[in-house]
């Protein structure tokens, strides 16, 4: 049967990227998605904004919702201080299988913990599973209708503390209107929009950065 898009992306990485070099894995994926086949990675333009927020926060505990092929997990983990780990949740086992191989190829497997399952099931177990109290940084890039219920769940599970940073992809395209309305109007968040473009296209999209005020 025909290969899947994530499998073709993995093959391009194994063929063209330098093993153990996260930047070359990132560049190879961006080249493939721009010149061969579009894929829903955060991409290079929004990825630079993601990088700057990760560097600014320099998180001790970081969570990503929606691994897909592992592109943003590699982007985030390559910037984390030694001894810190990114926990990334993926629902789709086929995506997870490809992401594990891309993460391993980049050499960052010791800085990334990929967990398969639904965010709604896993978030309430995070403190016991990973021995964490609160999260310094959360990157939301999974199903767009899960952003709002999942941050409410993060609040309920007391995984956010005063100053926790949420960064959400695709708030314009495909769009997360209920999430945007919530973080922009809730007194518990200070929100800022970073205008950009849908990965590898000229379509408008952007990232919303929200600080939890406690
Ligand atoms: O759907 C997206 N991303 C989500 C994939 C995913 N990968 N994993 C999950 C998951 C879903 C439940 C989960 N529960 C726990 N982990 C979970 C993970 N969802 C997405 C779509 C687009 C896009 C834009 C324009 C178009 F014309 C077509 C598509 C662009 C993007 O940047 C995206 O991120
Ligand atoms: Mg996205």
XYZ file of N, CA and C and ligand atoms in Angstrom:
677
model
N 0.875 -1.211 0.000
C 0.000 0.000 0.000
C 0.900 1.245 0.000
N 0.341 2.355 -0.492
C 1.090 3.616 -0.623
C 1.568 4.071 0.748
N 2.793 4.694 0.789
C 3.286 5.177 2.094
C 2.458 6.395 2.508
N 2.575 6.743 3.806
C 1.852 7.926 4.294
C 2.779 9.135 4.184
N 2.216 10.339 4.315
C 3.018 11.566 4.243
C 4.067 11.598 5.345
N 3.694 11.275 6.610
C 4.747 11.225 7.642
C 5.861 10.230 7.326
N 5.533 9.096 6.713
C 6.580 8.115 6.355
C 7.498 8.674 5.276
N 6.930 9.438 4.321
C 7.747 10.028 3.256
C 8.634 11.132 3.831
N 8.120 11.827 4.831
C 8.904 12.882 5.494
C 10.071 12.244 6.264
N 9.794 11.143 6.949
C 10.846 10.420 7.698
C 11.935 9.934 6.746
N 11.526 9.421 5.575
C 12.503 8.911 4.603
C 13.424 10.041 4.130
N 12.835 11.212 3.924
C 13.637 12.364 3.490
C 14.664 12.724 4.562
N 14.254 12.671 5.838
C 15.179 12.978 6.944
C 16.308 11.944 6.982
N 15.966 10.649 6.872
C 16.970 9.584 6.946
C 17.926 9.644 5.758
N 17.437 10.186 4.637
C 18.252 10.254 3.411
C 19.143 11.512 3.414
N 18.572 12.656 3.855
C 19.225 13.945 3.611
C 19.837 14.599 4.857
N 19.278 14.297 6.073
C 19.764 15.026 7.260
C 20.991 14.331 7.851
N 21.747 15.094 8.626
C 22.938 14.558 9.325
C 22.466 13.963 10.652
N 22.764 12.682 10.872
C 22.316 12.009 12.098
C 22.948 12.691 13.316
N 22.100 12.989 14.322
C 22.608 13.617 15.548
C 22.674 15.135 15.491
N 22.225 15.698 14.357
C 22.272 17.155 14.175
C 20.850 17.702 14.056
N 20.286 18.202 15.194
C 18.889 18.677 15.183
C 18.615 19.762 14.145
N 19.563 20.675 13.959
C 19.323 21.765 13.001
C 19.181 21.214 11.577
N 19.972 20.190 11.254
C 19.873 19.653 9.877
C 18.577 18.873 9.703
N 18.070 18.263 10.790
C 16.755 17.585 10.717
C 15.666 18.630 10.471
N 15.729 19.740 11.206
C 14.760 20.832 11.052
C 14.804 21.385 9.618
N 16.000 21.678 9.129
C 16.145 22.261 7.772
C 15.681 21.288 6.694
N 15.960 20.000 6.885
C 15.539 18.993 5.905
C 14.016 18.904 5.830
N 13.362 18.927 6.991
C 11.893 18.871 7.012
C 11.303 20.118 6.349
N 11.854 21.290 6.684
C 11.345 22.535 6.082
C 11.530 22.525 4.560
N 12.666 22.064 4.076
C 12.917 21.997 2.625
C 11.925 21.033 1.962
N 11.757 19.867 2.586
C 10.847 18.857 2.021
C 9.418 19.419 1.939
N 8.975 20.092 3.016
C 7.593 20.590 3.069
C 7.377 21.783 2.150
N 8.438 22.492 1.841
C 8.307 23.656 0.950
C 8.423 23.218 -0.516
N 9.250 22.204 -0.797
C 9.529 21.868 -2.204
C 8.956 20.542 -2.670
N 8.627 19.661 -1.740
C 8.077 18.353 -2.165
C 6.629 18.203 -1.756
N 6.367 18.228 -0.459
C 5.018 17.911 0.019
C 4.721 18.694 1.309
N 3.705 19.560 1.270
C 3.300 20.298 2.462
C 2.955 19.338 3.604
N 3.328 19.712 4.837
C 2.894 18.946 6.006
C 2.678 19.901 7.167
N 1.879 19.523 8.164
C 1.415 20.465 9.185
C 2.382 20.635 10.367
N 3.681 20.784 10.039
C 4.657 21.152 11.070
C 4.508 22.645 11.334
N 4.951 23.111 12.500
C 4.830 24.555 12.785
C 5.634 25.365 11.773
N 6.682 24.778 11.234
C 7.448 25.396 10.140
C 8.527 26.369 10.599
N 9.221 26.961 9.605
C 10.392 27.784 9.935
C 10.010 29.189 10.437
N 8.992 29.806 9.836
C 8.624 31.184 10.217
C 8.021 31.212 11.624
N 7.009 30.416 11.878
C 6.418 30.365 13.240
C 7.410 29.680 14.190
N 8.238 28.785 13.638
C 9.242 28.092 14.450
C 10.243 29.052 15.067
N 10.566 30.127 14.351
C 11.502 31.126 14.902
C 10.868 31.853 16.089
N 9.560 32.077 16.026
C 8.846 32.707 17.157
C 8.810 31.730 18.340
N 8.526 30.462 18.027
C 8.548 29.407 19.065
C 9.921 29.374 19.736
N 10.987 29.398 18.939
C 12.348 29.385 19.486
C 12.562 30.546 20.455
N 12.118 31.736 20.048
C 12.399 32.919 20.881
C 11.640 32.829 22.209
N 10.418 32.306 22.172
C 9.651 32.162 23.434
C 10.297 31.100 24.321
N 10.734 29.974 23.741
C 11.379 28.907 24.530
C 12.661 29.445 25.185
N 13.440 30.209 24.416
C 14.684 30.765 24.965
C 14.388 31.761 26.091
N 13.348 32.539 25.925
C 12.974 33.557 26.931
C 12.508 32.877 28.217
N 11.697 31.803 28.065
C 11.139 31.116 29.244
C 12.201 30.208 29.882
N 13.038 29.608 29.012
C 14.039 28.631 29.469
C 13.431 27.683 30.513
N 12.401 26.915 30.101
C 11.581 26.144 31.039
C 12.323 24.964 31.677
N 11.975 24.679 32.922
C 12.464 23.446 33.576
C 11.502 22.302 33.261
N 10.192 22.658 33.131
C 9.206 21.634 32.760
C 8.429 22.171 31.566
N 8.397 21.376 30.470
C 7.725 21.801 29.240
C 6.840 20.682 28.709
N 5.656 21.067 28.218
C 4.696 20.104 27.655
C 4.314 20.539 26.252
N 4.261 19.602 25.307
C 3.740 19.858 23.966
C 2.527 18.967 23.773
N 1.439 19.536 23.274
C 0.236 18.768 22.940
C 0.162 18.682 21.425
N 0.336 17.444 20.908
C 0.303 17.259 19.449
C 1.703 17.188 18.882
N 2.288 15.992 18.902
C 3.657 15.785 18.424
C 3.739 15.803 16.891
N 2.752 15.161 16.248
C 2.746 14.915 14.808
C 4.050 14.205 14.458
N 4.922 14.787 13.602
C 6.145 14.059 13.209
C 7.342 14.398 14.090
N 7.135 15.254 15.089
C 8.220 15.544 16.024
C 9.033 16.787 15.687
N 8.643 17.508 14.658
C 9.391 18.695 14.214
C 9.497 19.723 15.335
N 8.376 20.095 15.967
C 8.442 21.134 17.014
C 9.036 20.573 18.306
N 8.918 19.287 18.525
C 9.579 18.666 19.686
C 11.097 18.810 19.545
N 11.621 18.588 18.345
C 13.060 18.766 18.091
C 13.433 20.246 18.230
N 12.593 21.127 17.695
C 12.854 22.581 17.797
C 12.948 22.993 19.266
N 12.002 22.546 20.075
C 11.964 22.951 21.492
C 13.125 22.306 22.257
N 13.281 20.986 22.118
C 14.267 20.252 22.926
C 15.693 20.713 22.649
N 15.990 21.127 21.451
C 17.374 21.543 21.114
C 17.751 22.811 21.884
N 16.741 23.535 22.404
C 16.993 24.801 23.123
C 16.889 24.640 24.646
N 16.484 23.463 25.118
C 16.262 23.293 26.559
C 17.593 23.196 27.296
N 17.654 23.779 28.501
C 18.877 23.668 29.293
C 19.144 22.202 29.667
N 20.413 21.826 29.895
C 20.724 20.439 30.231
C 19.916 19.973 31.454
N 19.496 18.712 31.425
C 18.755 18.175 32.566
C 17.272 18.432 32.501
N 16.820 19.217 31.523
C 15.351 19.417 31.439
C 14.804 18.597 30.275
N 13.522 18.266 30.368
C 12.885 17.393 29.371
C 11.598 18.003 28.844
N 11.314 17.679 27.599
C 10.035 18.031 26.995
C 9.155 16.782 27.035
N 7.934 16.936 27.575
C 6.935 15.874 27.494
C 6.032 16.217 26.312
N 5.893 15.288 25.364
C 5.044 15.564 24.213
C 3.988 14.470 24.064
N 2.733 14.902 23.936
C 1.610 13.968 23.851
C 1.150 13.800 22.410
N 0.992 12.547 21.997
C 0.504 12.279 20.647
C -0.597 11.232 20.743
N -1.679 11.497 20.020
C -2.861 10.626 20.071
C -2.790 9.531 19.008
N -2.230 9.886 17.855
C -2.263 9.017 16.683
C -1.020 8.131 16.665
N -1.177 6.800 16.773
C -0.007 5.911 16.859
C 0.894 5.946 15.632
N 0.325 6.212 14.455
C 1.147 6.282 13.242
C 2.052 7.520 13.274
N 1.473 8.656 13.728
C 2.284 9.875 13.886
C 3.383 9.608 14.919
N 3.001 8.984 16.042
C 3.955 8.737 17.143
C 5.124 7.872 16.684
N 4.821 6.866 15.855
C 5.870 5.951 15.373
C 6.894 6.702 14.526
N 6.416 7.600 13.680
C 7.325 8.401 12.844
C 8.079 9.395 13.719
N 7.374 10.033 14.656
C 8.003 11.052 15.516
C 9.152 10.447 16.318
N 8.954 9.222 16.840
C 10.023 8.579 17.627
C 11.291 8.443 16.784
N 11.102 8.065 15.509
C 12.267 7.852 14.659
C 12.947 9.173 14.290
N 12.155 10.218 14.080
C 12.741 11.522 13.752
C 13.463 12.102 14.972
N 12.860 11.925 16.149
C 13.476 12.407 17.398
C 14.798 11.660 17.634
N 14.791 10.339 17.400
C 16.006 9.536 17.593
C 17.078 9.955 16.590
N 16.657 10.205 15.352
C 17.624 10.590 14.313
C 18.300 11.915 14.683
N 17.534 12.793 15.349
C 18.085 14.107 15.729
C 19.043 13.987 16.920
N 18.970 12.864 17.645
C 19.858 12.650 18.795
C 19.323 13.235 20.092
N 18.043 13.683 20.074
C 17.476 14.352 21.254
C 16.571 13.440 22.078
N 16.669 12.116 21.896
C 15.750 11.214 22.584
C 15.873 11.284 24.103
N 17.008 11.720 24.631
C 17.140 11.823 26.088
C 16.486 13.088 26.645
N 16.089 14.005 25.757
C 15.481 15.263 26.226
C 13.986 15.305 25.932
N 13.493 14.246 25.277
C 12.079 14.247 24.887
C 11.414 12.973 25.380
N 10.276 13.127 26.043
C 9.484 11.985 26.476
C 8.174 12.006 25.692
N 8.061 11.116 24.716
C 6.861 11.058 23.863
C 5.881 10.072 24.498
N 4.675 10.536 24.790
C 3.649 9.686 25.403
C 2.469 9.586 24.451
N 1.987 8.376 24.208
C 0.832 8.180 23.328
C -0.439 8.152 24.162
N -1.422 8.891 23.681
C -2.707 8.872 24.376
C -3.452 10.172 24.152
N -4.666 10.237 24.686
C -5.486 11.436 24.521
C -5.156 12.434 25.617
N -5.053 13.694 25.240
C -4.678 14.743 26.203
C -5.633 14.732 27.407
N -6.925 14.530 27.114
C -7.904 14.545 28.205
C -7.679 13.451 29.226
N -7.109 12.339 28.784
C -6.817 11.234 29.711
C -5.484 11.440 30.421
N -4.493 11.980 29.669
C -3.129 12.036 30.206
C -2.889 13.222 31.128
N -3.471 14.372 30.838
C -3.190 15.579 31.632
C -3.448 15.357 33.132
N -4.588 14.708 33.505
C -4.829 14.498 34.952
C -3.820 13.565 35.623
N -3.053 12.813 34.815
C -2.097 11.863 35.400
C -0.656 12.397 35.376
N -0.464 13.609 34.841
C 0.903 14.078 34.583
C 1.758 14.199 35.831
N 1.152 14.713 36.928
C 1.955 14.892 38.153
C 2.487 13.540 38.624
N 1.605 12.514 38.618
C 2.057 11.203 39.131
C 2.967 10.514 38.114
N 2.671 10.658 36.808
C 3.481 9.960 35.787
C 4.894 10.525 35.690
N 4.999 11.866 35.822
C 6.302 12.497 35.564
C 6.913 13.155 36.793
N 6.227 13.064 37.933
C 6.784 13.654 39.154
C 6.961 15.155 39.051
N 6.041 15.809 38.329
C 6.132 17.277 38.237
C 5.028 17.906 39.076
N 5.264 19.128 39.505
C 4.221 19.882 40.225
C 3.471 20.767 39.241
N 4.241 21.692 38.613
C 3.610 22.615 37.655
C 4.451 22.668 36.369
N 3.846 23.274 35.332
C 4.480 23.394 34.016
C 4.911 24.833 33.779
N 6.136 25.029 33.314
C 6.608 26.388 33.011
C 6.170 26.824 31.623
N 6.030 25.832 30.712
C 5.759 26.132 29.301
C 4.892 25.050 28.680
N 3.850 25.447 27.945
C 2.991 24.512 27.203
C 2.848 25.001 25.769
N 3.158 24.123 24.791
C 2.958 24.424 23.371
C 1.739 23.641 22.899
N 0.695 24.335 22.472
C -0.544 23.697 22.008
C -0.541 23.629 20.491
N -0.575 22.391 19.957
C -0.538 22.227 18.498
C -1.300 20.973 18.085
N -2.286 20.574 18.906
C -3.044 19.358 18.599
C -4.394 19.705 18.001
N -5.400 18.907 18.202
C -6.712 19.215 17.604
C -7.178 20.564 18.103
N -7.661 21.376 17.168
C -7.926 22.783 17.509
C -9.114 22.921 18.465
N -10.007 21.923 18.474
C -11.155 21.997 19.396
C -10.796 21.438 20.770
N -9.519 21.027 20.937
C -9.104 20.543 22.254
C -8.333 21.616 23.035
N -7.962 22.722 22.372
C -7.140 23.725 23.080
C -7.856 24.228 24.332
N -9.095 24.697 24.192
C -9.814 25.272 25.328
C -10.097 24.247 26.427
N -10.711 23.092 26.110
C -10.930 22.130 27.195
C -9.631 21.708 27.886
N -8.535 21.639 27.131
C -7.286 21.177 27.745
C -6.638 22.227 28.646
N -6.764 23.514 28.312
C -6.164 24.467 29.270
C -7.038 24.574 30.526
N -8.348 24.381 30.357
C -9.210 24.383 31.555
C -8.839 23.192 32.445
N -8.492 22.064 31.791
C -8.078 20.874 32.526
C -6.732 21.124 33.215
N -5.811 21.792 32.522
C -4.509 22.127 33.122
C -4.721 22.996 34.369
N -5.665 23.942 34.291
C -5.979 24.808 35.444
C -6.536 23.955 36.587
N -7.527 23.129 36.258
C -8.182 22.301 37.295
C -7.179 21.378 37.984
N -6.237 20.833 37.206
C -5.240 19.894 37.759
C -4.092 20.642 38.432
N -4.215 21.960 38.518
C -3.187 22.807 39.143
C -1.802 22.587 38.567
N -1.792 22.401 37.245
C -0.514 22.231 36.541
C 0.059 23.574 36.089
N -0.759 24.642 36.211
C -0.270 25.990 35.876
C 0.010 26.748 37.160
N 1.076 27.568 37.111
C 1.393 28.414 38.264
C 1.494 29.853 37.762
N 1.532 30.827 38.657
C 1.679 32.248 38.279
C 2.914 32.358 37.383
N 2.724 32.799 36.121
C 3.844 32.948 35.210
C 4.012 31.833 34.193
N 3.227 30.750 34.329
C 3.290 29.685 33.300
C 2.946 30.292 31.947
N 3.691 29.864 30.905
C 3.498 30.400 29.551
C 2.833 29.364 28.666
N 1.735 29.755 27.998
C 1.063 28.914 26.990
C 1.346 29.539 25.636
N 1.772 28.734 24.668
C 1.961 29.211 23.300
C 1.133 28.305 22.405
N 0.203 28.900 21.656
C -0.759 28.136 20.845
C -0.538 28.384 19.361
N -0.385 27.303 18.588
C -0.245 27.407 17.131
C -1.640 27.464 16.486
N -1.721 27.996 15.274
C -2.913 27.924 14.422
C -4.131 28.668 14.950
N -3.913 29.747 15.677
C -5.067 30.425 16.273
C -5.917 31.142 15.200
N -5.346 31.307 13.976
C -6.091 31.893 12.849
C -6.449 30.806 11.830
N -5.445 29.968 11.464
C -5.706 28.919 10.462
C -5.079 27.600 10.905
N -5.875 26.556 11.152
C -7.327 26.430 10.988
C -8.162 27.297 11.933
N -7.604 27.799 13.025
C -8.358 28.680 13.910
C -8.832 27.985 15.172
N -8.773 28.761 16.261
C -9.254 28.248 17.554
C -10.037 29.377 18.237
N -11.198 29.733 17.664
C -11.923 30.922 18.137
C -12.338 30.885 19.603
N -12.796 29.732 20.083
C -13.238 29.669 21.486
C -12.053 29.822 22.440
N -10.894 29.240 22.066
C -9.685 29.370 22.890
C -9.238 30.836 22.943
N -9.184 31.471 21.751
C -8.740 32.877 21.685
C -9.625 33.764 22.550
N -10.931 33.588 22.406
C -11.890 34.404 23.161
C -11.629 34.240 24.664
N -11.369 32.992 25.066
C -11.163 32.707 26.495
C -9.894 33.373 27.026
N -8.747 33.117 26.385
C -7.486 33.645 26.945
C -7.393 35.170 26.814
N -8.119 35.737 25.799
C -8.061 37.195 25.618
C -9.013 37.932 26.548
N -10.029 37.245 27.081
C -11.018 37.914 27.937
C -10.944 37.487 29.393
N -10.237 36.381 29.663
C -10.168 35.918 31.054
C -9.208 36.793 31.868
N -9.607 37.202 33.069
C -8.707 37.983 33.930
C -7.520 37.156 34.412
N -7.567 35.841 34.145
C -6.489 34.971 34.646
C -5.346 34.841 33.643
N -5.485 35.500 32.471
C -4.433 35.417 31.444
C -4.099 36.790 30.903
N -2.821 36.956 30.541
C -2.358 38.132 29.791
C -1.911 37.571 28.442
N -2.587 37.967 27.345
C -2.372 37.349 26.044
C -1.769 38.296 25.025
N -0.967 37.704 24.098
C -0.351 38.516 23.034
C -0.306 37.690 21.754
N -0.682 38.317 20.630
C -0.738 37.628 19.336
C 0.520 37.933 18.529
N 1.140 36.846 17.992
C 2.311 36.996 17.125
C 1.877 36.654 15.706
N 1.692 37.672 14.863
C 1.200 37.489 13.498
C 2.279 36.797 12.666
N 1.842 35.799 11.894
C 2.789 35.087 11.033
C 2.014 34.507 9.856
N 2.445 33.356 9.360
C 1.767 32.708 8.235
C 1.647 31.220 8.475
N 0.633 30.625 7.910
C 0.485 29.163 7.924
C 1.762 28.577 7.335
N 2.304 27.569 7.982
C 3.590 26.978 7.590
C 3.694 26.784 6.069
N 4.789 27.263 5.506
C 5.158 27.058 4.100
C 4.171 27.706 3.126
N 3.347 28.659 3.601
C 2.376 29.312 2.703
C 2.349 30.820 2.983
N 1.517 31.544 2.214
C 1.330 32.984 2.398
C 0.028 33.281 3.144
N -0.673 32.211 3.557
C -1.941 32.372 4.274
C -1.656 32.911 5.686
N -2.483 33.849 6.169
C -2.221 34.354 7.519
C -2.493 33.286 8.573
N -1.607 33.227 9.554
C -1.816 32.454 10.763
C -0.981 33.145 11.842
N -1.023 32.627 13.051
C -0.203 33.230 14.106
C -0.209 32.379 15.358
N 0.639 32.812 16.286
C 0.759 32.140 17.584
C 0.211 33.069 18.649
N -0.503 32.519 19.627
C -0.983 33.319 20.766
C -0.197 32.908 21.993
N 0.482 33.891 22.609
C 1.238 33.641 23.823
C 0.434 34.158 25.006
N 0.175 33.279 25.976
C -0.654 33.673 27.121
C 0.067 33.333 28.420
N 0.159 34.330 29.309
C 0.782 34.121 30.621
C -0.338 33.854 31.632
N -0.262 32.771 32.372
C -1.244 32.480 33.437
C -0.911 33.360 34.636
N -1.914 34.088 35.133
C -1.652 35.072 36.201
C -1.915 34.498 37.584
N -2.400 33.234 37.625
C -2.625 32.593 38.935
C -4.011 32.885 39.490
O -4.595 19.630 12.764
C -3.522 20.154 13.000
N -2.736 19.752 13.987
C -3.173 18.639 14.820
C -2.549 17.329 14.328
C -2.438 16.475 15.511
N -1.360 15.751 15.825
N -1.620 15.175 16.994
C -2.866 15.536 17.358
C -3.476 15.174 18.570
C -4.836 15.168 18.732
C -5.395 14.861 19.955
C -4.575 14.572 20.999
N -4.803 14.220 22.301
C -3.587 14.017 22.844
N -2.621 14.243 21.989
C -3.204 14.587 20.820
C -2.640 14.879 19.605
N -3.403 16.355 16.448
C -2.988 21.244 12.122
C -3.630 21.480 10.903
C -3.147 22.471 10.043
C -3.820 22.720 8.753
C -3.936 24.018 8.258
C -4.551 24.262 7.035
C -5.069 23.214 6.318
F -5.657 23.436 5.128
C -4.968 21.907 6.802
C -4.352 21.665 8.014
C -2.010 23.231 10.381
C -1.392 22.990 11.605
O -0.285 23.701 11.982
C -1.875 22.024 12.475
O -1.227 21.867 13.685
Mg 0.088 23.546 14.022
